Amino acid sequence: MSNRRPLIAGNWKMNKLSADGLALAAGVAGRRRAQPDLPCDVLVCPPFTLLSEVAKAVAGSGVMVGAQDCHAKVSGAHTGDIAAAMLKDAGCGAVIVGHSERRTDHGETDAMVKAKAEAALAAGLMAVVCVGETLAERDAGRTFEVNRSQVQGSLPDGANAANTVIAYEPVWAIGTGRVATPEQAQDVHALIRAELAARLGAAEAAKMRILYGGSMKPDNAKALLALPDVDGGLIGGAALKVEDFWAIAEACA
Ligand code: PEP
């Protein structure tokens, strides 16, 4: 048991139109209101189009709203992009950066992820910085090396336990139904914490939350969340249903 407060974060990805999305947000907010003492923080990350409305729908419930990406620059000629300050303005408290789908679909490098995370911090948002190895990298015995170098390259300057969360998401476990074993997860989480200690000092690293992501579901959440260095979850598929998402939150109790 650590004294880090777990964070249960839902990544809705490119899902939900307004009616369904607002119903999901209202459902999560209702559960949070009904169980204010559940020992975890709760974050929902809808698509950009729903951020403002979801922020209004969950206001006062204790549920935090985050976005799934931001641009590294403050403003300017970047058609189609969204600045961190705009997310804050829309009611966000956090933003996911460096999700493997963005690293793959948009060629995001560690340097780009770091710049985005720094933009998030500058705007007063909490950065959820994602790292994780592919199956080929794991099979080649490169899991530790890849995660270490992604943390080194993606961690924003100015990171501390209050403004930054790391999400370890093995790419082979995202959306596949194939979850990391508790041992696989703990090994990488411990490695990440050691890397954070080297960068930020042991005391700050001991306070920083490291989430697991990759096919976390109600039936496997308890075992993952009980691991010494797992401080919550970044949840995709199971975040799209109130019952499943909340069952994972309840696994923190
Ligand atoms: C994710 O989107 O970050 C994720 C972990 O997805 P899933 O839970 O569906 O594997």
XYZ file of C-alpha atoms and ligand atoms in Angstrom:
263
model
C 0.000 0.000 0.000
C 1.304 3.416 -0.847
C -0.143 6.697 0.332
C -0.519 7.928 -3.234
C -4.177 8.566 -4.000
C -5.125 6.480 -7.060
C -6.348 8.188 -10.213
C -8.954 6.444 -12.342
C -8.899 8.095 -15.758
C -11.190 7.332 -18.672
C -9.914 7.900 -22.194
C -12.958 8.049 -24.424
C -10.792 8.307 -27.555
C -12.770 9.171 -30.724
C -16.080 7.974 -29.328
C -19.397 9.511 -28.303
C -21.679 12.104 -29.821
C -23.271 14.615 -27.497
C -26.311 12.667 -26.259
C -24.358 9.533 -25.332
C -21.337 11.430 -24.095
C -23.348 13.649 -21.799
C -25.250 10.645 -20.461
C -21.942 8.912 -19.723
C -20.554 12.013 -18.017
C -23.722 12.465 -15.971
C -23.610 8.799 -14.988
C -20.009 9.034 -13.769
C -20.739 12.282 -11.929
C -23.769 10.677 -10.283
C -21.665 7.753 -9.053
C -19.019 10.101 -7.724
C -21.632 12.162 -5.884
C -23.067 8.971 -4.397
C -19.625 7.782 -3.251
C -17.632 10.894 -2.426
C -15.438 8.943 -0.018
C -14.262 6.366 -2.538
C -10.484 6.657 -2.174
C -9.530 7.707 -5.698
C -9.555 10.718 -7.995
C -11.665 10.389 -11.141
C -10.902 11.916 -14.533
C -12.845 11.645 -17.789
C -11.234 12.550 -21.111
C -13.886 13.042 -23.823
C -13.163 14.140 -27.389
C -12.535 17.861 -27.902
C -16.078 18.464 -29.139
C -17.613 17.472 -25.801
C -15.163 19.041 -23.363
C -17.156 22.150 -22.487
C -20.450 20.361 -22.173
C -18.979 17.507 -20.150
C -17.222 19.996 -17.870
C -20.576 21.642 -17.208
C -22.276 18.260 -16.701
C -19.807 17.107 -14.035
C -19.265 20.488 -12.349
C -19.371 20.221 -8.568
C -19.278 16.403 -8.579
C -15.551 16.055 -7.979
C -14.998 14.447 -11.392
C -12.185 16.129 -13.312
C -12.245 16.620 -17.076
C -9.249 16.201 -19.347
C -8.469 16.326 -23.039
C -6.657 13.701 -25.083
C -4.015 15.943 -26.661
C -2.881 19.538 -26.928
C -0.537 21.551 -29.123
C 2.869 22.560 -27.809
C 2.471 26.206 -28.831
C 0.415 28.801 -27.010
C -1.453 30.061 -30.103
C -0.981 30.800 -33.770
C -1.185 29.308 -37.237
C -1.815 25.648 -36.416
C -5.019 24.768 -38.201
C -7.026 22.102 -36.473
C -4.941 22.098 -33.314
C -5.949 23.061 -29.785
C -3.776 24.958 -27.305
C -3.528 23.944 -23.673
C -4.980 27.273 -22.535
C -8.054 26.575 -24.693
C -8.526 23.290 -22.846
C -8.260 25.060 -19.539
C -10.761 27.621 -20.793
C -13.141 24.799 -21.748
C -13.094 23.483 -18.192
C -10.271 20.942 -18.317
C -7.970 20.211 -15.430
C -5.773 17.737 -17.273
C -4.605 16.531 -20.658
C -3.263 13.208 -21.897
C -0.093 13.588 -23.962
C 1.903 11.015 -25.899
C -0.748 8.315 -26.065
C 0.622 5.507 -28.228
C -2.168 6.097 -30.742
C -0.899 9.642 -31.206
C 2.697 8.508 -31.316
C 1.688 6.065 -34.080
C -1.015 8.003 -35.968
C 0.698 11.393 -35.801
C 4.376 10.480 -35.532
C 4.720 12.107 -32.130
C 8.255 11.804 -30.773
C 9.380 12.010 -27.167
C 10.524 15.589 -27.784
C 7.095 16.554 -29.102
C 5.382 14.854 -26.182
C 7.667 16.678 -23.752
C 6.876 20.015 -25.404
C 3.146 19.311 -25.197
C 3.441 18.319 -21.541
C 5.335 21.536 -20.824
C 2.607 23.527 -22.572
C 0.056 21.752 -20.382
C 1.919 22.631 -17.197
C 2.330 26.235 -18.320
C -1.442 26.451 -18.804
C -2.086 25.044 -15.347
C -3.185 21.622 -16.524
C -2.052 18.304 -15.114
C -0.159 16.335 -17.765
C -0.826 12.603 -18.117
C 2.284 11.464 -19.972
C 1.978 8.083 -21.692
C 4.796 5.644 -22.338
C 4.900 1.982 -23.295
C 6.606 -0.599 -25.442
C 5.279 -2.389 -28.522
C 5.019 -6.157 -28.690
C 8.048 -6.309 -30.979
C 10.057 -4.308 -28.468
C 8.963 -6.571 -25.609
C 9.731 -9.694 -27.617
C 13.168 -8.271 -28.390
C 13.848 -7.846 -24.654
C 13.792 -4.057 -24.956
C 10.903 -3.282 -22.586
C 12.972 -1.575 -19.890
C 15.170 0.308 -22.334
C 12.173 1.642 -24.289
C 10.216 2.760 -21.248
C 13.275 4.301 -19.621
C 14.094 6.316 -22.713
C 10.464 7.392 -23.235
C 10.291 8.650 -19.650
C 13.631 10.418 -20.032
C 12.539 12.034 -23.288
C 8.904 12.826 -22.513
C 8.929 14.016 -18.904
C 8.336 17.770 -18.891
C 10.756 20.160 -17.234
C 9.029 21.387 -14.095
C 7.293 18.058 -13.504
C 6.281 17.292 -9.967
C 3.887 14.901 -8.300
C 1.078 17.460 -8.302
C 1.220 18.447 -11.953
C 2.318 15.269 -13.734
C 1.112 11.679 -13.895
C 2.810 8.926 -15.886
C 0.716 6.282 -17.642
C 2.449 3.020 -18.500
C 0.522 1.562 -21.404
C 2.064 -1.454 -23.103
C 0.980 -0.941 -26.712
C 0.208 -4.654 -27.117
C -2.351 -4.427 -24.305
C -4.290 -1.395 -25.544
C -7.689 -2.335 -26.898
C -6.593 -5.940 -27.399
C -8.099 -7.593 -24.341
C -4.587 -8.795 -23.575
C -3.609 -7.341 -20.217
C -0.146 -7.191 -18.679
C 0.299 -9.686 -15.870
C 0.619 -8.096 -12.454
C 4.300 -9.020 -12.487
C 4.893 -7.438 -15.906
C 3.100 -4.272 -14.823
C 4.858 -3.988 -11.466
C 8.292 -4.538 -13.037
C 7.846 -1.645 -15.471
C 6.179 0.619 -12.906
C 9.115 0.090 -10.544
C 11.535 0.855 -13.363
C 9.631 4.061 -14.180
C 9.654 5.123 -10.533
C 13.405 4.549 -10.391
C 13.800 6.695 -13.491
C 11.644 9.413 -11.927
C 13.786 9.241 -8.788
C 16.922 9.752 -10.865
C 15.363 12.802 -12.470
C 13.273 14.353 -9.689
C 14.710 12.901 -6.512
C 13.413 9.989 -4.479
C 10.939 12.024 -2.426
C 9.115 13.482 -5.450
C 9.206 10.148 -7.291
C 7.640 8.467 -4.285
C 4.695 10.868 -4.537
C 4.155 10.765 -8.317
C 1.330 8.629 -9.633
C 2.024 5.994 -12.276
C -1.116 4.620 -13.926
C -1.435 1.308 -15.734
C -3.311 1.291 -19.042
C -4.095 -1.567 -21.401
C -7.317 -3.591 -21.272
C -7.987 -2.732 -17.626
C -11.460 -4.095 -16.876
C -13.620 -4.634 -13.794
C -12.387 -8.226 -13.509
C -8.666 -7.490 -13.569
C -8.547 -4.043 -11.976
C -8.277 -5.145 -8.357
C -5.122 -7.201 -8.928
C -3.458 -4.417 -10.918
C -4.456 -1.624 -8.541
C -3.125 -3.594 -5.577
C 0.421 -3.562 -6.953
C 2.854 -1.426 -4.969
C 3.762 0.915 -7.824
C 0.420 1.027 -9.676
C -1.447 4.181 -8.690
C -4.544 3.960 -10.820
C -5.569 3.246 -14.366
C -5.904 4.865 -17.760
C -8.903 3.105 -19.183
C -10.145 3.049 -22.755
C -12.875 0.572 -23.678
C -14.172 0.088 -20.161
C -14.481 3.851 -19.705
C -17.322 3.976 -22.224
C -19.828 2.350 -19.871
C -20.658 3.885 -16.508
C -20.984 0.486 -14.814
C -17.624 -0.808 -16.007
C -15.761 2.424 -15.358
C -17.224 2.772 -11.916
C -16.556 -0.862 -11.052
C -12.871 -0.112 -11.719
C -13.049 2.962 -9.490
C -14.605 0.822 -6.770
C -11.679 -1.579 -7.034
C -9.614 1.184 -5.365
C -11.531 0.708 -2.116
C -6.207 3.560 -23.582
O -6.899 4.045 -24.426
O -5.359 4.268 -23.058
C -6.436 2.163 -23.194
C -5.708 1.655 -22.240
O -7.418 1.475 -23.858
P -8.075 0.055 -23.432
O -8.429 0.161 -21.979
O -9.262 -0.086 -24.318
O -7.025 -0.997 -23.654
